[in-house]
CSV table of C-alpha atoms and ligand atoms in Angstrom, one decimal:
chain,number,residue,atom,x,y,z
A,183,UNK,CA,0.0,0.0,0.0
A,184,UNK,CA,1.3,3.2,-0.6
A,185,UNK,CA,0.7,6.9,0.3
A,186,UNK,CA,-0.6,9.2,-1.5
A,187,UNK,CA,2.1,11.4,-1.7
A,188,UNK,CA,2.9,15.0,-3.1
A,189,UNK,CA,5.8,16.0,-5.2
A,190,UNK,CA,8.2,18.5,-3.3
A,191,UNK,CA,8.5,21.3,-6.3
A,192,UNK,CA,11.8,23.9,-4.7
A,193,UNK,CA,12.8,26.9,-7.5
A,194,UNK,CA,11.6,24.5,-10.2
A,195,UNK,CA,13.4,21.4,-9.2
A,196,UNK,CA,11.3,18.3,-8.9
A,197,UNK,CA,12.9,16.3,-5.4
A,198,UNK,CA,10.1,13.5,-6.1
A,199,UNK,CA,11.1,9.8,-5.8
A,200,UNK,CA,10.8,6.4,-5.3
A,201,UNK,CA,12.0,3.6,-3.8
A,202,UNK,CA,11.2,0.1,-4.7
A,203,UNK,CA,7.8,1.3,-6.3
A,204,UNK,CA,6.9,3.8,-3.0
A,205,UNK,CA,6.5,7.1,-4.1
A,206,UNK,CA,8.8,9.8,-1.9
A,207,UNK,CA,7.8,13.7,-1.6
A,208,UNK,CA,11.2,14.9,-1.6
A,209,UNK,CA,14.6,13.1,-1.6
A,210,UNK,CA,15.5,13.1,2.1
A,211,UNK,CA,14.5,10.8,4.9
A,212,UNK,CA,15.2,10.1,8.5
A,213,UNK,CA,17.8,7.3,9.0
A,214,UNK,CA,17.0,4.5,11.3
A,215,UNK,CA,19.2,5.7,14.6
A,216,UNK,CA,18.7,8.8,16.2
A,217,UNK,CA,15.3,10.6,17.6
A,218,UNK,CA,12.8,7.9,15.9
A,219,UNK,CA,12.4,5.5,18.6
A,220,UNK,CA,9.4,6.5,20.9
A,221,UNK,CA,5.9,7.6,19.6
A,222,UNK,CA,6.7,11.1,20.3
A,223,UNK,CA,9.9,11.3,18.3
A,224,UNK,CA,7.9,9.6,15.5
A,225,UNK,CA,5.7,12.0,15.5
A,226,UNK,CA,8.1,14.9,14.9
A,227,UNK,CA,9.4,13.2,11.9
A,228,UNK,CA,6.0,12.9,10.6
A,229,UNK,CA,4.7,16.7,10.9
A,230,UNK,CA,8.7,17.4,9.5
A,231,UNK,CA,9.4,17.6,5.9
A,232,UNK,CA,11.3,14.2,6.3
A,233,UNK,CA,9.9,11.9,2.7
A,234,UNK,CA,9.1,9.3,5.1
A,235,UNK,CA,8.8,8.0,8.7
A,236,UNK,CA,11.8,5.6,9.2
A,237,UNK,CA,11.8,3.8,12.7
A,238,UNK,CA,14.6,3.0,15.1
A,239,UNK,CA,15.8,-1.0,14.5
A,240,UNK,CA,13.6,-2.8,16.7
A,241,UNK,CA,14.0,-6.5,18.3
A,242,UNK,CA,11.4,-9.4,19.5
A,243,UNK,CA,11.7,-7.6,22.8
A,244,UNK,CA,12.2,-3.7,24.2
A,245,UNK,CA,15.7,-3.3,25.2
A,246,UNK,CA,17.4,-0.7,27.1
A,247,UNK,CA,20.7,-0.6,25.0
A,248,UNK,CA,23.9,-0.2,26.3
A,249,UNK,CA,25.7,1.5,29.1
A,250,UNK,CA,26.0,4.9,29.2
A,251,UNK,CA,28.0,7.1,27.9
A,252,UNK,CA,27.2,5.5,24.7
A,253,UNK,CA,26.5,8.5,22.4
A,254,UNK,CA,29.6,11.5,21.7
A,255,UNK,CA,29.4,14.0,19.3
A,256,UNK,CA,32.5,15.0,17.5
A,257,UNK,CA,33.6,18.0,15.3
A,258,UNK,CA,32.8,16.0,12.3
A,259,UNK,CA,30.7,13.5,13.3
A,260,UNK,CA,29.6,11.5,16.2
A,261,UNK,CA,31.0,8.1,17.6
A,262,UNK,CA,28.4,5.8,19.4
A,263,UNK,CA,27.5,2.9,20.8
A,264,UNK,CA,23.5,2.9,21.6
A,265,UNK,CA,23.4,-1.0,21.4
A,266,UNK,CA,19.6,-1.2,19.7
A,267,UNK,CA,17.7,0.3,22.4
A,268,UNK,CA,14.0,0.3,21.1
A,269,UNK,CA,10.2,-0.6,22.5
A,270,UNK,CA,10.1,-4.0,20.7
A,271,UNK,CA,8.7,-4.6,17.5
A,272,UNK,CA,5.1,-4.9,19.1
A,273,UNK,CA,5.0,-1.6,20.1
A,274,UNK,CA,6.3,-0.4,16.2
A,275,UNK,CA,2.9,-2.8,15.0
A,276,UNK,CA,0.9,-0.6,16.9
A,277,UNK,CA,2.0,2.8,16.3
A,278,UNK,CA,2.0,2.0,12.1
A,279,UNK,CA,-1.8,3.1,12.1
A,280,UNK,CA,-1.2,6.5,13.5
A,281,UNK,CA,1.8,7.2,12.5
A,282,UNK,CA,0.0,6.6,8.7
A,283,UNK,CA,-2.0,9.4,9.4
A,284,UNK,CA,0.6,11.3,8.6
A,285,UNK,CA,0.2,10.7,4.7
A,286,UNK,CA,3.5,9.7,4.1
A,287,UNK,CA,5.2,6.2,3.3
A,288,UNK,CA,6.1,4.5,6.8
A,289,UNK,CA,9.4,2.5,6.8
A,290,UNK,CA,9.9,-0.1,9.6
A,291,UNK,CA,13.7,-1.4,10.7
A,292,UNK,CA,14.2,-4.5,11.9
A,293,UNK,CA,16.9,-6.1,13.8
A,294,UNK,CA,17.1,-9.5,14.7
A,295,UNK,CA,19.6,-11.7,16.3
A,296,UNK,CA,18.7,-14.6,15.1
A,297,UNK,CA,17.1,-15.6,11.3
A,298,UNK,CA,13.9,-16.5,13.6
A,299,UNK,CA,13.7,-13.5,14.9
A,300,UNK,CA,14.0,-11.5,11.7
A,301,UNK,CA,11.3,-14.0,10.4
A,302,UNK,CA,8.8,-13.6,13.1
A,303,UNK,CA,9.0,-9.6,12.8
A,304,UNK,CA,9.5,-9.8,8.9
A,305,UNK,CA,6.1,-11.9,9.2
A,306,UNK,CA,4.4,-9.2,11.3
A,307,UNK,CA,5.3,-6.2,9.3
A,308,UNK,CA,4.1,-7.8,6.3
A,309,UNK,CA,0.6,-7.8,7.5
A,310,UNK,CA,0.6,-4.6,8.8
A,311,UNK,CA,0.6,-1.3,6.7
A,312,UNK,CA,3.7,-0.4,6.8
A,313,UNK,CA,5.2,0.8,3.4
A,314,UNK,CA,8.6,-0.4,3.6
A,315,UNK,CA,10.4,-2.5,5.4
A,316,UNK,CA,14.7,-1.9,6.4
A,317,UNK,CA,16.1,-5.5,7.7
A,318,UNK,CA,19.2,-4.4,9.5
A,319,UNK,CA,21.8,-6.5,8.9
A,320,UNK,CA,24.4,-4.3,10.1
A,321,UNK,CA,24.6,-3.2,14.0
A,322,UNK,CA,28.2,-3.0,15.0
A,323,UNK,CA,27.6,-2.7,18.9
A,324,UNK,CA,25.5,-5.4,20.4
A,325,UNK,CA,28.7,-7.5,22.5
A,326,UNK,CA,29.3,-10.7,21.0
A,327,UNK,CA,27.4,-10.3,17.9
A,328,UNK,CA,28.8,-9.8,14.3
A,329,UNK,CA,27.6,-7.8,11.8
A,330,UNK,CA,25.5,-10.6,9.4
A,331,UNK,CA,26.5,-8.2,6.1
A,332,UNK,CA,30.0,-8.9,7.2
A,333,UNK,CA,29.3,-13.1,6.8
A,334,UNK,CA,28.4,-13.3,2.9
A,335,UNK,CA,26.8,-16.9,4.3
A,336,UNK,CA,24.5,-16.3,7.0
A,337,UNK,CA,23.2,-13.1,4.5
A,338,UNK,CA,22.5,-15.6,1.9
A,339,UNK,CA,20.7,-17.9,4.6
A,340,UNK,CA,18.6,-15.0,6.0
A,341,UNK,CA,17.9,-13.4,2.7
A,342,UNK,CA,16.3,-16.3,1.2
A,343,UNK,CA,14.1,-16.5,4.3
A,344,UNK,CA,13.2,-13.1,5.1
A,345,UNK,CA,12.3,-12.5,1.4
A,346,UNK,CA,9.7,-15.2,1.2
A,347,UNK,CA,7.0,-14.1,3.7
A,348,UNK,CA,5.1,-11.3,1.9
A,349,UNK,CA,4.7,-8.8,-0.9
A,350,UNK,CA,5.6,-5.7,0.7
A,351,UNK,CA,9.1,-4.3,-0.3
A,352,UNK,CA,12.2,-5.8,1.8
A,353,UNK,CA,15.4,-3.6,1.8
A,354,UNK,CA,18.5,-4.6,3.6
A,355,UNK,CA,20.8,-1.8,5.9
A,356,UNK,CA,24.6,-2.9,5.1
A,357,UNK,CA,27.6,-2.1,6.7
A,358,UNK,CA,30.2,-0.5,5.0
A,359,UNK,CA,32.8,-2.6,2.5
A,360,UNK,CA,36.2,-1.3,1.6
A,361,UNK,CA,37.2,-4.1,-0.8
A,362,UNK,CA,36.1,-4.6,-4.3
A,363,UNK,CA,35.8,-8.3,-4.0
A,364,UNK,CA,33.3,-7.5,-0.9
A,365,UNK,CA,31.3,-5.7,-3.2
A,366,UNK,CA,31.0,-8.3,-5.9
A,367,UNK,CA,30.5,-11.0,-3.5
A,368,UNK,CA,27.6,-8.9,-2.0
A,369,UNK,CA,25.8,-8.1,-5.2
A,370,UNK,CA,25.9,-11.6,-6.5
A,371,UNK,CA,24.0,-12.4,-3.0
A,372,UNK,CA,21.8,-9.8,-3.8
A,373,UNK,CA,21.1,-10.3,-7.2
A,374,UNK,CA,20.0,-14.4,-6.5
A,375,UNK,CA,16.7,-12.9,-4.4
A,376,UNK,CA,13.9,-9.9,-4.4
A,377,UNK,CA,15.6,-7.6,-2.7
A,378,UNK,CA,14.4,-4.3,-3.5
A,379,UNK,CA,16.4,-2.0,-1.8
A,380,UNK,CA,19.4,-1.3,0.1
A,381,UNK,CA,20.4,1.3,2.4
A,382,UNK,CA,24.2,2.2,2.2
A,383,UNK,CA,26.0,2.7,4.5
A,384,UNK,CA,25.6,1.9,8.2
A,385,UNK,CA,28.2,3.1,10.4
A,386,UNK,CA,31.7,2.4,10.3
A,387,UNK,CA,31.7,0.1,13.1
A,388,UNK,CA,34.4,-0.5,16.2
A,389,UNK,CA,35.9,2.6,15.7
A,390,UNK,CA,38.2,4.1,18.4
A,391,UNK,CA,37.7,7.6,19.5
A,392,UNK,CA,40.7,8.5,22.9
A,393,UNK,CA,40.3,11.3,24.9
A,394,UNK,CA,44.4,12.2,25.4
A,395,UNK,CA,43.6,14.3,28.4
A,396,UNK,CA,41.9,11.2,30.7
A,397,UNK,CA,43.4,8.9,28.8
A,398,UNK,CA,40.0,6.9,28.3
A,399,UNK,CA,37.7,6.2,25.3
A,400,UNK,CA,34.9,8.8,24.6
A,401,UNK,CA,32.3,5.7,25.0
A,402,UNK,CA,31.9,3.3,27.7
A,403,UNK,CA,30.3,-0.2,25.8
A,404,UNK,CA,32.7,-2.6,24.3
A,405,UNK,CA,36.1,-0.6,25.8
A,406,UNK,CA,35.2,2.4,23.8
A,407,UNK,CA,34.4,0.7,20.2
A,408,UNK,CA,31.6,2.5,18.4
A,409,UNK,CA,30.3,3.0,15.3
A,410,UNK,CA,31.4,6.3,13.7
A,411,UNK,CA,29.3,8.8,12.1
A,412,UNK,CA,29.1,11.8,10.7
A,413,UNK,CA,31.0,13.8,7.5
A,414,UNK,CA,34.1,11.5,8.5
A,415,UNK,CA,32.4,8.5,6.8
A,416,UNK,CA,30.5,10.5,3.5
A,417,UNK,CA,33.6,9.3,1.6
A,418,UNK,CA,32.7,5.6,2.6
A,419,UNK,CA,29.3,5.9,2.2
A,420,UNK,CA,29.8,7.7,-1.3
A,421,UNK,CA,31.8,5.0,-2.8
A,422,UNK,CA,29.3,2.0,-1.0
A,423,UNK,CA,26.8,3.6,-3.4
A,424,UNK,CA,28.8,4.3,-6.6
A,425,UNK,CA,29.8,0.7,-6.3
A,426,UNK,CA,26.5,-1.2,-5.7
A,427,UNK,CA,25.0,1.3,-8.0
A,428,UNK,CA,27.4,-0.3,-10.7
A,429,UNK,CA,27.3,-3.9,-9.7
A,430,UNK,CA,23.6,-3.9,-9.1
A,431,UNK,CA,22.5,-1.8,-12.4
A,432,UNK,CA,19.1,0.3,-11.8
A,433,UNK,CA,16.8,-2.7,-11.2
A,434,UNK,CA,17.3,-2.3,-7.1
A,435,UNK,CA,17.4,1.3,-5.6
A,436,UNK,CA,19.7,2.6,-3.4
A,437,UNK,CA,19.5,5.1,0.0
A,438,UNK,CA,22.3,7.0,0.6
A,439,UNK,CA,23.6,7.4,4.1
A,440,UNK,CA,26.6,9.0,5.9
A,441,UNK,CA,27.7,12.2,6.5
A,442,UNK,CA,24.5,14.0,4.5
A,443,UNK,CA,24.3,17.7,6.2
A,444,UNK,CA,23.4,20.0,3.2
A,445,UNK,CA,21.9,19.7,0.4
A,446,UNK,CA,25.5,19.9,-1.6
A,447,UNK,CA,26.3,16.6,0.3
A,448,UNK,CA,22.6,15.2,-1.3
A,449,UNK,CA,23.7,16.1,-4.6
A,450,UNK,CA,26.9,14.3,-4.2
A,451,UNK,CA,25.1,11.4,-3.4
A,452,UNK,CA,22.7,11.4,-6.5
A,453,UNK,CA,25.2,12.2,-8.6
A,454,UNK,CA,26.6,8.5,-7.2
A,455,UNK,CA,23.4,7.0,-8.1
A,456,UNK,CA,21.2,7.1,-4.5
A,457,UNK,CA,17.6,7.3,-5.0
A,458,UNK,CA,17.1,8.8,-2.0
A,459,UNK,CA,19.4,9.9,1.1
A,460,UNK,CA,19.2,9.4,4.6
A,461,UNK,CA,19.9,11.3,7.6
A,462,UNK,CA,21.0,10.6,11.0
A,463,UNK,CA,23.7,12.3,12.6
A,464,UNK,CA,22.6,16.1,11.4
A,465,UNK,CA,19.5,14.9,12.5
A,466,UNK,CA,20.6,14.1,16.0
A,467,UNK,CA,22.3,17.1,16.4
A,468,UNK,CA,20.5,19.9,14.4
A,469,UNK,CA,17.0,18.1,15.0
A,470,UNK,CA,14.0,17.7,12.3
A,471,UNK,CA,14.6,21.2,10.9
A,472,UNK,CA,17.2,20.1,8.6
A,473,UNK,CA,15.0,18.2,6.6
A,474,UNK,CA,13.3,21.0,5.4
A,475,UNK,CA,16.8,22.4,4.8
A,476,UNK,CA,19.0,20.3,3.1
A,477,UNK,CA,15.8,19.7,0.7
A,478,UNK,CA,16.2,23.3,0.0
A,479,UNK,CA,19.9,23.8,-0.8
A,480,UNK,CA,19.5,20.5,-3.0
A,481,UNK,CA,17.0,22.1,-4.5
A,482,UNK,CA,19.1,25.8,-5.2
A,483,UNK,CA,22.3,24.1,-6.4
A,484,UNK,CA,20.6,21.9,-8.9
A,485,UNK,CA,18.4,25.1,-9.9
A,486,UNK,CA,21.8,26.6,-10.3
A,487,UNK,CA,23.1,23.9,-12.7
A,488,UNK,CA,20.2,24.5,-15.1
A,489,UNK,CA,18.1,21.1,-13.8
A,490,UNK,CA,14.4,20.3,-12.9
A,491,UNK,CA,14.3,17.0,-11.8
A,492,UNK,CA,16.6,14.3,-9.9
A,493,UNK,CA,16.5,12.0,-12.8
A,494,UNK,CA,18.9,15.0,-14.6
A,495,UNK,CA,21.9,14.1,-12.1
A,496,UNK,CA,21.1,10.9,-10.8
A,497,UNK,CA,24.2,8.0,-11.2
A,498,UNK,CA,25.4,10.5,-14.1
A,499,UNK,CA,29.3,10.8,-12.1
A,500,UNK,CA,31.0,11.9,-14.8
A,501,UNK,CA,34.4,10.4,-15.5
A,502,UNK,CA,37.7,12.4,-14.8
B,112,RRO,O1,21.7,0.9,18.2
B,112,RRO,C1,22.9,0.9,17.8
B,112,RRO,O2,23.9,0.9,18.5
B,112,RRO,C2,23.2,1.0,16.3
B,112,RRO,C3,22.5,0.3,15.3
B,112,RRO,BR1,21.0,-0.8,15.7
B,112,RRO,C4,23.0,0.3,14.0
B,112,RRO,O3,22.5,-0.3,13.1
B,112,RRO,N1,24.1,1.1,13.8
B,112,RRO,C5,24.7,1.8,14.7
B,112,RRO,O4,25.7,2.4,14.4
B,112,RRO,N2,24.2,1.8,16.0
């Protein structure tokens, strides 16, 4: 089902999208992370100019996350370590009706630890009527846990499973790859099932961030190793995109992710072939304002370059 949604018109630029056959207002979403996990945050991305509603990874049960302090900003970034701290799927079910009432696409994340458990949520979602739904397969901070899109054979395992339960559109969260072959491996996986979407890049996970002065990490969980955010990782998340964009051709799309604060750093992204962009950390620390911004400068420096739609500049990189 999807919403019925209007086209986001800025100095004569179309920002209209869609993603695996859900039609977008404008070209930039919440991420799945920051301010999007209780009812009330939800709610402020819904009256935002956010494209779409995008929940906070949930699990089979409501978790507390990890110990605090598990969230630092940094001059470029942030560094964290929340360790999935959500109301449990259930409670996600139950808000989908209201937050509908919105009238714009709804996008559910989900977070298993198990195949099973992705199953039994995966199952759920599809019945409800949610627009989207994000399988996570890329949380770098729950102890003792790999990241699944880092083991090519447990992602071809749950893929086949997860994509068998319903009709509505299943996109997978992956972490970021810095080798070629990782790339190729990953699209041939992808390629084999109906996955519609994916959402590039998650955050570079187990990073160290050292305070010189205490001599301690920044972050309490897992001695200090945190996923890093922010600009520091748009060069990551850039080339995740450009890459699967090539691998993958146009028949899956692609949301862009990392280190997106203006509308510059949007355009960079389309121009690597997103059909969409994501925000977290800007979100986090700017709050839902910046929605309504970075859709704006997008919308002025394409103006500037003489185009009206994204389609103009999408994947078009142009070689050096
Ligand atoms: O909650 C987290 O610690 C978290 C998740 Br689920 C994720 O997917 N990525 C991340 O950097 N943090």
């Amino acid at each position: 089902m999807t919403s019925a949604t209007q086209s986001t018109i800025i100095n004569g630029v179309n920002l209209s999208t869609e993603v695996a056959g859900v039609p977008l207002a404008s070209y930039v979403l919440n991420a799945s992370g920051p301010r999007c996990t209780s009812a009330e945050e939800l709610k402020i991305v819904g009256e935002s100019h956010s494209a779409a509603i995008m929940t906070k990874s949930c699990t089979i049960l409501p978790r507390e996350g990890n110990p605090e302090p598990r969230y630092q900003n940094l001059d470029l970034g942030s560094i964290q370590s929340m360790g999935l701290p959500n109301l449990g799927y259930k409670a996600y079910l139950e808000m989908i009706p209201t937050l509908k009432q919105h009238g714009k696409p709804v996008i559910v994340s989900v977070s298993g630890f198990s195949i099973e458990d992705n199953i039994e949520m995966v199952s759920a979602f599809q019945q409800s009527a949610v627009d989207l739904i994000e399988v996570n397969f890329s949380c770098p901070n729950i102890p003792g846990k790999a990241q699944v899109a880092y083991d090519f054979e447990q992602t071809e395992q749950a893929l086949k499973a997860i994509t068998a339960l319903g009709d509505k559109p299943i996109g997978i969260k992956l972490a970021p790859y810095f080798d070629m072959s990782h790339f190729i491996a990953m699209a041939d996986i992808l390629k084999q099932y109906p996955v519609k979407f994916i959402t590039c890049i998650n955050s570079i996970g187990n990073s160290l961030v050292i305070d010189p002065e205490t001599e301690q990490p920044i972050i309490k969980p897992k001695g200090g190793f945190g996923g890093l955010c922010g600009e520091y990782i748009k060069p990551v998340g850039l080339a995740n995109v450009r890459a699967f964009r090539e691998l993958l051709g146009d028949d899956v799309q692609i949301m862009g992710v990392g280190g997106i604060n203006t509308g510059v750093d949007a355009f960079e992204y389309l121009l690597a072939g997103a059909d969409a962009v994501q925000v977290a950390t800007c979100f986090e620390k700017q709050g839902a304002a910046c929605f309504e911004r970075i859709e704006t400068e997008l919308a002025q420096f394409m103006a500037k370059k003489g185009y009206t739609s994204l389609e103009d500049a999408k994947g078009k990189l142009k070689p050096l």
